[in-house]
Coordinates of C-alpha atoms in Angstrom, one line a residue:
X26 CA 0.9 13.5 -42.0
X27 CA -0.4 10.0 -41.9
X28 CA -2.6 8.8 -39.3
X29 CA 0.4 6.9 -37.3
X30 CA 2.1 9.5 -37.2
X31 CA -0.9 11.8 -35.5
X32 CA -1.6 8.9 -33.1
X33 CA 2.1 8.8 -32.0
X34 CA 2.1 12.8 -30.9
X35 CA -0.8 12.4 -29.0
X36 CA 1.1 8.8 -27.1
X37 CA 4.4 11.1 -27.4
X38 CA 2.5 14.0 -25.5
X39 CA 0.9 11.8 -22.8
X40 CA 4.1 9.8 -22.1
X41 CA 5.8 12.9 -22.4
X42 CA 3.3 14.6 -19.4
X43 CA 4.3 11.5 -17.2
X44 CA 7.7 11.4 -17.7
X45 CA 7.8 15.4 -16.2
X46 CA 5.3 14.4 -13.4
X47 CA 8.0 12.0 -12.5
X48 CA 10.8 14.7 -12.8
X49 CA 8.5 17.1 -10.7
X50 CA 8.3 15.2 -7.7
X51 CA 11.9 14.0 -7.6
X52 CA 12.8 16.9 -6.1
X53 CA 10.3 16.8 -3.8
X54 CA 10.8 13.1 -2.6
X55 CA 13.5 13.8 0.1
X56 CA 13.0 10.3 2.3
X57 CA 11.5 7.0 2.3
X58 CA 8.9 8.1 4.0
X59 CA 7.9 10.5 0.9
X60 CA 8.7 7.6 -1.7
X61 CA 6.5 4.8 -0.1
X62 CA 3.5 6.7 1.1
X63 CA 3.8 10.6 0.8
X64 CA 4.1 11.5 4.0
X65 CA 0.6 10.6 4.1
X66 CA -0.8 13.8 2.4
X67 CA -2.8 12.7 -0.3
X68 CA -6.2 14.6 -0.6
X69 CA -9.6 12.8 -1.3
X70 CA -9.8 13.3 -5.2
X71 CA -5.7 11.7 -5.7
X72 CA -6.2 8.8 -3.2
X73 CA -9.8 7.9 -4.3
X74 CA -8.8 7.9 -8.5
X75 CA -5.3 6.6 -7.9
X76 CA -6.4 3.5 -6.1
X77 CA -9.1 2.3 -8.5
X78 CA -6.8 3.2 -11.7
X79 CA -4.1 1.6 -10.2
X80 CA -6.9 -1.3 -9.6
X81 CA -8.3 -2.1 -12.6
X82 CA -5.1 -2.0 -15.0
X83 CA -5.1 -3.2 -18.4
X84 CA -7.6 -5.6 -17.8
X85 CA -10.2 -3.1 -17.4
X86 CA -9.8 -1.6 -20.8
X87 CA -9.1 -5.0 -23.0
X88 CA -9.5 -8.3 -20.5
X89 CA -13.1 -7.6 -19.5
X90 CA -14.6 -6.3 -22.6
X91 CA -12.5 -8.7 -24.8
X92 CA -14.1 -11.7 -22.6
X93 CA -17.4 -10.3 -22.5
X94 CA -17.2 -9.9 -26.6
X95 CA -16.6 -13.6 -26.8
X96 CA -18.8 -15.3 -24.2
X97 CA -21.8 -12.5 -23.2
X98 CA -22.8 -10.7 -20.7
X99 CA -22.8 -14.0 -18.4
X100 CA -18.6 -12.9 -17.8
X101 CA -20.0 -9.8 -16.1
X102 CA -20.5 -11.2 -12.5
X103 CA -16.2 -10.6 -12.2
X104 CA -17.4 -6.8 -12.3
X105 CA -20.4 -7.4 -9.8
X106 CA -18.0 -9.0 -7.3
X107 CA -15.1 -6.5 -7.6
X108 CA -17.7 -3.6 -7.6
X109 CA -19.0 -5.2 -4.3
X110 CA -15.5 -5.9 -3.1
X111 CA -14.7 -1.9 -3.8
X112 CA -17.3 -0.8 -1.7
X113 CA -16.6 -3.1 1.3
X114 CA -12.8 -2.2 1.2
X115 CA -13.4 1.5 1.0
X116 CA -16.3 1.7 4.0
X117 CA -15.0 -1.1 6.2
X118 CA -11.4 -1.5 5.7
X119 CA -9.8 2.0 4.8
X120 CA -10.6 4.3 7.6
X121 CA -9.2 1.5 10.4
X122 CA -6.1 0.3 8.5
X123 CA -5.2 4.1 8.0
X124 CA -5.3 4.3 11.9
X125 CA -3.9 1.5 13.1
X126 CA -0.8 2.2 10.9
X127 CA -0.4 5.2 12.4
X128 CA -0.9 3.9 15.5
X129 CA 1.5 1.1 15.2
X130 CA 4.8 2.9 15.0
X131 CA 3.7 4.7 11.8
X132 CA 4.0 2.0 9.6
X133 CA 4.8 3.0 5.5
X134 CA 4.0 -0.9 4.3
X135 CA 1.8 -3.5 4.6
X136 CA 4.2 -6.1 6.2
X137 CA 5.9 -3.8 8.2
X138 CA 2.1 -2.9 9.5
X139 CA 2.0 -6.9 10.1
X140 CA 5.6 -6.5 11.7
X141 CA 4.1 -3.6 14.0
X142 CA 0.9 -5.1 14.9
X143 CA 1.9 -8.7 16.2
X144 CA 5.3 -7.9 17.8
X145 CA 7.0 -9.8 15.2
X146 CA 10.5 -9.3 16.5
X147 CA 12.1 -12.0 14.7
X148 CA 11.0 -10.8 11.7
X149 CA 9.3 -13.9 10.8
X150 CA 6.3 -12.1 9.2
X151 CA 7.7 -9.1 7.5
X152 CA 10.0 -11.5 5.5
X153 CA 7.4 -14.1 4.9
X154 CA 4.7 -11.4 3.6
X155 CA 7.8 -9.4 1.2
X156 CA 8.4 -12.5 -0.4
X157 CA 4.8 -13.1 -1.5
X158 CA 4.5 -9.3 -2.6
X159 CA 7.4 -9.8 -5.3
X160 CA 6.4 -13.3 -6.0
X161 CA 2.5 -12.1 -6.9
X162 CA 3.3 -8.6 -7.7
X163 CA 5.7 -10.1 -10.4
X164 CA 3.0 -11.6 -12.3
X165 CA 0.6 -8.9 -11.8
X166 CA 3.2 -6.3 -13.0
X167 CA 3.8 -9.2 -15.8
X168 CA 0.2 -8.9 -16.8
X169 CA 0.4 -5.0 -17.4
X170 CA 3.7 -5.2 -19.4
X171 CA 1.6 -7.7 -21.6
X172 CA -1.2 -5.1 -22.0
X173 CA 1.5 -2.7 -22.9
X174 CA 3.1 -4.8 -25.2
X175 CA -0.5 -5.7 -27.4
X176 CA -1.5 -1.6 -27.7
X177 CA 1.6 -0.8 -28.7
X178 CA 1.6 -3.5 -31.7
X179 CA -1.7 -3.9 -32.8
X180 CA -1.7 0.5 -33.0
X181 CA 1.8 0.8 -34.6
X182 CA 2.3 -2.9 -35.4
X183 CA 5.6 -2.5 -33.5
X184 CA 7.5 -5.8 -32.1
X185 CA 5.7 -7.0 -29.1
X186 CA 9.3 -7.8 -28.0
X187 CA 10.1 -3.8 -28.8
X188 CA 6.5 -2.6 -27.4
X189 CA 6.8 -4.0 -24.1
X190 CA 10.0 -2.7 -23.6
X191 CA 8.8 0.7 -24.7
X192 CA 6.3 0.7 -22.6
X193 CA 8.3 -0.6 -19.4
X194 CA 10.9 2.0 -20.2
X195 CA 8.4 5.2 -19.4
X196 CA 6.9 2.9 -16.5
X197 CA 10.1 3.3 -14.9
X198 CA 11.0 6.6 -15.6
X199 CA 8.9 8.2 -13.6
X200 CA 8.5 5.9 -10.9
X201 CA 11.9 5.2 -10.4
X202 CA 12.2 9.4 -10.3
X203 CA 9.7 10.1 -8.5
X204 CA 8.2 7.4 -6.0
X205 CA 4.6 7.5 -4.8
X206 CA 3.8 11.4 -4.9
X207 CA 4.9 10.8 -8.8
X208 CA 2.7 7.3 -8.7
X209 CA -0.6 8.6 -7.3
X210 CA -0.7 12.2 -9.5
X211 CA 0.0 10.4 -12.8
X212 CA -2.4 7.5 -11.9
X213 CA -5.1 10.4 -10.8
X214 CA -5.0 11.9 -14.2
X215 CA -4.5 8.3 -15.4
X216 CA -7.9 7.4 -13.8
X217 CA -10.1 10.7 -15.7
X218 CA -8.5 9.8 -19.3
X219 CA -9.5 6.0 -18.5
X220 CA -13.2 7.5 -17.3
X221 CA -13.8 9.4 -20.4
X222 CA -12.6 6.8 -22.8
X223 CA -14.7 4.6 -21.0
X224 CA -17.8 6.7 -21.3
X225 CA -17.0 8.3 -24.4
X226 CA -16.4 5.8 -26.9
X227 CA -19.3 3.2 -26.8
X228 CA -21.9 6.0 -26.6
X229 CA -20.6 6.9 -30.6
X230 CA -20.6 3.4 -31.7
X231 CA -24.1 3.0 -30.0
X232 CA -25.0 6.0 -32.0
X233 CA -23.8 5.0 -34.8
X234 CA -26.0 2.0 -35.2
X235 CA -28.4 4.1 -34.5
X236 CA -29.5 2.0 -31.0
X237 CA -30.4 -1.1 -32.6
X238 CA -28.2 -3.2 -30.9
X239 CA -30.7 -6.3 -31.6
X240 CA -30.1 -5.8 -35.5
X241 CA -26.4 -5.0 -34.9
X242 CA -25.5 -8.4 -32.9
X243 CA -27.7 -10.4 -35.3
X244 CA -24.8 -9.1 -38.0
X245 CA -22.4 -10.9 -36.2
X246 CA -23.8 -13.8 -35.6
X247 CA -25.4 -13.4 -32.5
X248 CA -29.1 -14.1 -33.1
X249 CA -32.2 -12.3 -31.2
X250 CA -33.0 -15.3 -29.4
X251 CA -29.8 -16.1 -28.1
X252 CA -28.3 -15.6 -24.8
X253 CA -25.8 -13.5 -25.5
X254 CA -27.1 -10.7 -23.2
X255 CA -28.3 -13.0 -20.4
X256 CA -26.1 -13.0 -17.0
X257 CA -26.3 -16.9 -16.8
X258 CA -25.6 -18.3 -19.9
X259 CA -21.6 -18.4 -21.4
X260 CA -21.2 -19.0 -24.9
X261 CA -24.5 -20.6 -25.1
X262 CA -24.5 -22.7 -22.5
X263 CA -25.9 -22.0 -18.8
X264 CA -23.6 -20.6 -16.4
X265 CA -22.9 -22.7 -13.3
X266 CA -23.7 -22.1 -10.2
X267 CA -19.9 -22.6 -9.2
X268 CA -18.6 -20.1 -12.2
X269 CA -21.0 -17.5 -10.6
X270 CA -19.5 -17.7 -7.4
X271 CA -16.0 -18.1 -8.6
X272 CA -16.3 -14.9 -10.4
X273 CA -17.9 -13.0 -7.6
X274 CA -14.9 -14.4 -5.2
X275 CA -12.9 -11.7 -7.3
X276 CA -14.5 -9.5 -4.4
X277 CA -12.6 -11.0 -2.0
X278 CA -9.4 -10.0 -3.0
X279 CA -9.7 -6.6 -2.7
X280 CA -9.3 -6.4 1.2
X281 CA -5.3 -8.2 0.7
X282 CA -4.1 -5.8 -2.3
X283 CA -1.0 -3.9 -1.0
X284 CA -1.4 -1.2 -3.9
X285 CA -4.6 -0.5 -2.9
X286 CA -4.5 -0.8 0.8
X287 CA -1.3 1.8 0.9
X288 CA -3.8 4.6 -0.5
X289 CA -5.7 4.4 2.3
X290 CA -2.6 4.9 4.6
X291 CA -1.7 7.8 2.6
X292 CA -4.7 9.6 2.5
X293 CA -4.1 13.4 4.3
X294 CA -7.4 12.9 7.2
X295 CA -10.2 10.8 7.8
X296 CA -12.2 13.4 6.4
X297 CA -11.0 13.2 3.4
X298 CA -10.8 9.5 3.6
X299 CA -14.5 9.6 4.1
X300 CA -14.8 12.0 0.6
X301 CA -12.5 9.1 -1.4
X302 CA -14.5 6.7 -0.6
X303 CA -18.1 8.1 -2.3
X304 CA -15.4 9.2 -5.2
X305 CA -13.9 5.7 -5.7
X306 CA -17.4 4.1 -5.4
X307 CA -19.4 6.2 -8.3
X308 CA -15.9 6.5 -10.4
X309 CA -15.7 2.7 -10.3
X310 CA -19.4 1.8 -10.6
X311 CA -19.6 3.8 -13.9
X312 CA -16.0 2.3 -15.2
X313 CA -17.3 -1.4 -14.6
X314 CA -20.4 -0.9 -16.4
X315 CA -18.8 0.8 -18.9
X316 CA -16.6 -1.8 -19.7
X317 CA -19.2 -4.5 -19.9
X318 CA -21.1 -1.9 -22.3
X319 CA -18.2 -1.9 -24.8
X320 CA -18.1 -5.8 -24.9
X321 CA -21.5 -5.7 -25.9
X322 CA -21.7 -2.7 -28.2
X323 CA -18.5 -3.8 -29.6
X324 CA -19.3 -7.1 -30.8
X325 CA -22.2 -5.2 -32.8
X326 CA -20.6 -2.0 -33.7
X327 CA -17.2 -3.4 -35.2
X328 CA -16.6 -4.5 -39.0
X329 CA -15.0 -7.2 -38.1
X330 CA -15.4 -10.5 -35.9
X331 CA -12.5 -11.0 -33.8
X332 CA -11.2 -14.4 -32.4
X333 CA -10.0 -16.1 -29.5
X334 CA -6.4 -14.4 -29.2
X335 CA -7.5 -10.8 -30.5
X336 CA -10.8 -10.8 -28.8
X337 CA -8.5 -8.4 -26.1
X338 CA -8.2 -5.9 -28.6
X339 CA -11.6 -4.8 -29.1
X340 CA -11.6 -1.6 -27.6
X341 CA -8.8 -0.1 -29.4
X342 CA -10.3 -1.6 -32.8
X343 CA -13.6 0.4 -31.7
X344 CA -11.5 3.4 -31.3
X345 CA -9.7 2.9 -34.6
X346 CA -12.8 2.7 -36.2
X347 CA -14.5 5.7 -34.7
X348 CA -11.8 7.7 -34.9
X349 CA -10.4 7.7 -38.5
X350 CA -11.0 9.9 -41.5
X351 CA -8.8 12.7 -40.9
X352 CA -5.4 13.6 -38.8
X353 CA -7.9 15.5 -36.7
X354 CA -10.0 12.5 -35.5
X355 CA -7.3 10.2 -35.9
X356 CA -5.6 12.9 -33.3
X357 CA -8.5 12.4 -31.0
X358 CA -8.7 9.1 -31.2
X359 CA -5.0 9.0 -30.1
X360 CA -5.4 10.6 -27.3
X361 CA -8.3 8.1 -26.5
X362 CA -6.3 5.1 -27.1
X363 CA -3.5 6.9 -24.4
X364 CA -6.9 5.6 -22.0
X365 CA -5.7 2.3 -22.5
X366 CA -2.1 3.3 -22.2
X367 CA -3.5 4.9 -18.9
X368 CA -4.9 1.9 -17.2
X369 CA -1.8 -0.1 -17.8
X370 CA 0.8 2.8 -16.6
X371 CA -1.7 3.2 -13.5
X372 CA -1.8 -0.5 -12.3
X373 CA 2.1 -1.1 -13.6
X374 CA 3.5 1.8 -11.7
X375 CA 2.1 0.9 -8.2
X376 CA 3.1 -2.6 -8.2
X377 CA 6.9 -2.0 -9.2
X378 CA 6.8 0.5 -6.1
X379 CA 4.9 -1.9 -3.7
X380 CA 7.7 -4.3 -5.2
X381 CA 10.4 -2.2 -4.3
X382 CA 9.1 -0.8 -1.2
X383 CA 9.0 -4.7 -0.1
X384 CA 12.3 -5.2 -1.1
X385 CA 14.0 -2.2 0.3
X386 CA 12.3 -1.1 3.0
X387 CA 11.1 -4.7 4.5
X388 CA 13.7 -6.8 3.8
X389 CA 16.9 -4.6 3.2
X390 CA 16.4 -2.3 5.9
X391 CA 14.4 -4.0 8.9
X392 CA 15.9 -7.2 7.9
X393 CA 19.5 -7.5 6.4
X394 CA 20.7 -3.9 7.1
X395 CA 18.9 -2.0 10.1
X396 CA 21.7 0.6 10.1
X397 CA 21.3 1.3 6.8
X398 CA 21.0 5.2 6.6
X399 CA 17.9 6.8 4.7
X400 CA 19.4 7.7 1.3
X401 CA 21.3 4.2 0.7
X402 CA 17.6 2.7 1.2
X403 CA 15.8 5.0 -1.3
X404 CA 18.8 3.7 -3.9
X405 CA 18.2 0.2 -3.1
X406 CA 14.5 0.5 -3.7
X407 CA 15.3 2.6 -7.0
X408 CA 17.7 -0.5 -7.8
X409 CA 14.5 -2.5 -7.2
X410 CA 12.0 -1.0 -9.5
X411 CA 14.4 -1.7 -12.3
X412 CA 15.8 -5.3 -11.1
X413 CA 11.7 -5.7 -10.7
X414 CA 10.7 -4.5 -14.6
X415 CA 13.1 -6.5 -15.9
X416 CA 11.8 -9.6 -14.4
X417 CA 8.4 -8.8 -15.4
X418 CA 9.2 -7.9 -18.9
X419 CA 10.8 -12.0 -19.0
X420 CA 7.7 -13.5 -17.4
X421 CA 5.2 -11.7 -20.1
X422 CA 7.9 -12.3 -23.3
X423 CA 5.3 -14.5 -24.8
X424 CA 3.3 -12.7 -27.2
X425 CA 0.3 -15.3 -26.5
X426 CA 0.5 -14.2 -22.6
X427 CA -3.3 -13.8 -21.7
X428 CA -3.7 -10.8 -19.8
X429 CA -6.9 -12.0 -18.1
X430 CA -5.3 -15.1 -17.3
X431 CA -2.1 -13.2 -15.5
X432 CA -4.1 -10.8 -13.7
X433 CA -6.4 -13.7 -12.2
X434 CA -3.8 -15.6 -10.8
X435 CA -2.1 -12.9 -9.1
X436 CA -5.3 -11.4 -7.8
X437 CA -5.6 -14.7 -6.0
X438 CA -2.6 -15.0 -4.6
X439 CA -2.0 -11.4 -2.9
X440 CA -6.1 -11.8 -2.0
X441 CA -6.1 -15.7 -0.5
X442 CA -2.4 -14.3 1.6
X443 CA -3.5 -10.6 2.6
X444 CA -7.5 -10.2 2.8
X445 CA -7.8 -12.6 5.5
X446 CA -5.7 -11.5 7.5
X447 CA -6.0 -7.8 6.7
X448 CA -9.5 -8.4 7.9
X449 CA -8.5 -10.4 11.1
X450 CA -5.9 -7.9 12.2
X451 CA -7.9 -5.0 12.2
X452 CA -10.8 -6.0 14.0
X453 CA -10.4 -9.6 15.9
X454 CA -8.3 -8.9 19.1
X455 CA -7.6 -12.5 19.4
X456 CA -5.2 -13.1 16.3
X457 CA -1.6 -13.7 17.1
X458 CA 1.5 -14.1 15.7
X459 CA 1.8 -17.7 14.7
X460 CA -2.1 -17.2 13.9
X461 CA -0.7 -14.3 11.0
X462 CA 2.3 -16.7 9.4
X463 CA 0.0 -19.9 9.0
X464 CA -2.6 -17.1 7.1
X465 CA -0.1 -15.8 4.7
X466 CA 1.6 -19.0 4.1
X467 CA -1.7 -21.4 3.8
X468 CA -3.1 -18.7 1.4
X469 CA -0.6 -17.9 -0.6
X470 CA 0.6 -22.1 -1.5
X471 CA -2.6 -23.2 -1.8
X472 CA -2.8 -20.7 -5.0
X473 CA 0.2 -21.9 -6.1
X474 CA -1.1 -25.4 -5.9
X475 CA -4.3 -24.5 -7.1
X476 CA -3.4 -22.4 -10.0
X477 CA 0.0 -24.3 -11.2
X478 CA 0.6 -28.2 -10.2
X479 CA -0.5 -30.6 -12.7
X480 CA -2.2 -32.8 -9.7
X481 CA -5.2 -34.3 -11.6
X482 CA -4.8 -36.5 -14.0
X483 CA -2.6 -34.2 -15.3
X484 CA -4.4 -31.0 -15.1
X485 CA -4.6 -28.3 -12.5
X486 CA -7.0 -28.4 -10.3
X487 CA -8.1 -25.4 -11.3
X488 CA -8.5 -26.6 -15.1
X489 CA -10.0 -30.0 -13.5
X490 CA -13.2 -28.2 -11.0
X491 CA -13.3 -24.6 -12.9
X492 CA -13.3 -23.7 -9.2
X493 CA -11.2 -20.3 -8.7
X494 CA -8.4 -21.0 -6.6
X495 CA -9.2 -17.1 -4.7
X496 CA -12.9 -18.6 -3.6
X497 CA -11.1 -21.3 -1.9
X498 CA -7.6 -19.7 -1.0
X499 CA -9.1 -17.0 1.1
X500 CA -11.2 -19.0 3.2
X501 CA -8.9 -22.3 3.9
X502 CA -6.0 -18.7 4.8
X503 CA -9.3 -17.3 7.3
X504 CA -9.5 -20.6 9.1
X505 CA -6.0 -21.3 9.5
X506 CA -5.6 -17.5 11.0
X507 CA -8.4 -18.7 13.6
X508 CA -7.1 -21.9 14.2
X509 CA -3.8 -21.7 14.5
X510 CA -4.3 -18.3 17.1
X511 CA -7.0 -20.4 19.2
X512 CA -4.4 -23.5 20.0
X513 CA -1.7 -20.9 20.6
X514 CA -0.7 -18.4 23.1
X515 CA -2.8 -15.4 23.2
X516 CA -1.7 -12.0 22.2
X517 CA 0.7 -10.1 24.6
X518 CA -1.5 -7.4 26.8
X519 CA 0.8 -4.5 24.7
X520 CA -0.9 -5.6 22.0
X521 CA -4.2 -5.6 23.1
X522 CA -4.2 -2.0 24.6
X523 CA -2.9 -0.9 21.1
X524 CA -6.1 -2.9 19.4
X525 CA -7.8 -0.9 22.3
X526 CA -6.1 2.3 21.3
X527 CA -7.6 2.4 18.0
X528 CA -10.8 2.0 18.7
X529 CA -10.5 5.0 20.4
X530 CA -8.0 6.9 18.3
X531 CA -9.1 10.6 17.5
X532 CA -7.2 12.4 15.1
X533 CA -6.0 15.8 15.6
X534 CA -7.7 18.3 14.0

């Protein structure tokens, strides 16, 4: 048996396990209500891993470390910033949004949460805050597909065309089958094959040179003196204090991710709430260092030097190179390499259902067709993950897409038109209506602008300052929230009791 063929029965075996997780929990996914949020059952261990797996995607496993490879350790304040974004979200922001969506009318999704909270009877909001989930979660499902696409070539050296497709076809299997009971288990075990590969393979290489990293960088070219391993310098050069800052605004988005943010509202109690949040905390400080570690060890431990466009690639060339000798290891190393697989699935999954679950349930049902019955709206957003996968495969058909670069701007867009308000409608009485549209819409163009138009002297602004487009998104989308509800009618006194309400919500034991 050659060592392909040993790596593909430990891929076919995990894709396999999916797929039947998916077929599982079809038959168990009866109403919307179960395919959007699980009819809010999930217990502390599933909500806690499925929310950081289905955070960190792809990029986790072969954008971080393939950046920190090529630049040094100075690329690490992105993982400071979204390790301090994870611990804000998960002891500030979870435990309130989960009851004020139960208290508003039971909401299943974030914009019909928006809906709820502020009244919106015109619908305004709910259609303004679906349309910027598909936009953003179109590239961010985009940026997975990509990550898909690169395992599956550089391991079988398969078609990126073909491997993307591949790897979008099993995506959709078991989401479209089984919704987000079938989401959250597969990303939970998703999550522990991501932790172990994380942990497991740059302890061997370390061990393997023996713990003389100094000697093993200075083989590559990076000598004792340099900066390599120092958090302000980049490719030589000092960090500025404006890249620092940039990269720690990755924090911010965490608070306006609807992938994330529906976890919370699914998890079974507050007491288990409480027992996610220490889970997701530890499970993502280890899975951040980690990832920084392999940049690092990797750069020393590998035979080769990789470049620019395969610097992504690093961890599964460490695995490939640990793992190879005989159909046993090369086995192992399979299943290790199904890690990577892993964080892509987890992260691809969630956002084709927070797609469809826009697109069904927000603007089908509450908007075009409120007498639509339950079953026609659970086809529609089965309809949707596929329409959704399809448009993601196009956006990421170039085999040059940078996953980094994908994940970044989408980040910034759901962060700059969600966190703010997110933040503002859980805990400032004051913000209204028109307050919430000029938040989502301010937010989510200025990214746009930001991140897209060719404005100065031909460049970006973004590619003209270096400034990330989040950093500055999120708080020009908080000051219009404030504004804009200060110069306008107050909320309705409905709406404040409810505000009241949760503050003093008790849940029933």
């Amino acid at each position: 048996m050659s060592n392909t063929a040993a790596i593909l029965i430990a891929f076919a075996c995990y894709l396999i396990m999916m797929i039947t997780v998916g077929f599982i929990f079809m038959k168990r996914t009866k109403s919307t209500a179960d395919y959007f949020l699980g009819g809010r059952g999930l217990n502390s261990w599933v909500a806690a891993l499925s929310a950081q797996a289905s955070d960190m995607s792809g990029w986790l496993l072969m954008g971080l470390p393939g950046s920190i490879y090529l630049a040094g350790t100075g690329k690490a304040w992105i993982a400071i910033g979204l390790f301090i974004g994870t611990v804000l979200n998960w002891l500030l922001i979870s435990k309130r949004l989960r009851r004020y969506t139960i208290v508003a009318n039971n909401s299943l999704t974030l914009p019909e949460f928006f809906q709820n909270r502020f009244r919106d009877k015109k619908k305004i909001l709910l259609g303004i805050s679906s349309v910027v989930i598909v936009i953003f979660f179109l590239v961010y499902t985009a940026s997975a597909l990509a990550s898909g696409g690169k395992l599956f070539n550089t391991v079988f050296n398969i078609d990126y065309h073909t491997a993307m497709l591949i790897g979008a076809a099993v995506i959709l299997a078991y989401t479209f089958m089984g919704g987000f009971l079938a989401v959250c288990t597969t990303d939970f075990i998703q999550g522990t094959l991501m932790l172990v590969a994380l942990l497991t393979v740059p302890i061997i290489a370390y061990g393997t040179i023996s713990g003389d990293m100094t000697g093993a960088l200075a083989a590559k070219g990076v000598a004792a003196d340099s900066d390599f391993l120092s958090l302000f310098y980049i490719n030589g050069e000092p960090y500025s204090f404006v890249s620092i800052i940039s990269d720690l605004a990755w924090g911010l988005g965490y608070c306006g991710m609807p992938h994330i943010l529906v976890r919370f509202m699914a998890v079974r109690s507050e007491k288990e709430l409480k027992k996610s949040s220490v889970i997701a905390i530890i499970w993502v400080a280890i899975s951040l260092t980690a990832a920084c570690v392999i940049g690092v060890v990797g750069r020393g431990y590998l035979n080769e030097i990789l470049v620019d466009g395969d610097s992504e690639n690093i961890f599964i060339k460490m695995i490939q190179q640990i793992f190879s000798g005989n159909m046993i290891l090369v086995f192992i190393g399979g299943l290790f390499l199904c890690g990577i697989l892993a964080a892509i699935m987890s992260t691809a999954d969630s956002q084709l259902l927070v797609c469809a679950s826009s697109a069904s349930k927000d603007i089908f049902k509450n908007i075009l067709r409120p007498d639509a019955a339950d079953k026609k709206v659970l086809n529609v957003s089965r309809i949707t993950v596929i329409v959704v996968a399809v448009l993601a495969c196009l956006i990421a058909w170039d085999p040059n897409s940078s996953i980094m670069a994908l994940v970044s701007d989408a980040w910034a867009g759901l962060g700059s038109a969600f966190g703010p308000l997110v933040v503002c409608a859980l805990f400032w009485k004051r913000t209204n209506l028109p307050g919430a549209v000029a938040g989502i819409v301010s937010g989510g163009l200025f990214v746009i602008i930001w991140d897209y138009l060719p404005i100065v002297n031909g460049e970006t602004p973004y590619a003209a300052t270096g400034i990330y487009s989040l950093l500055l998104g999120f708080f020009i989308s908080l000051i219009c929230i404030v504004v804009v509800s200060l110069v306008t009618k107050a909320p309705a006194q409905e709406i404040v009791e409810e505000f009241d309400k949760v503050n003093s919500y008790k849940e029933a034991e």
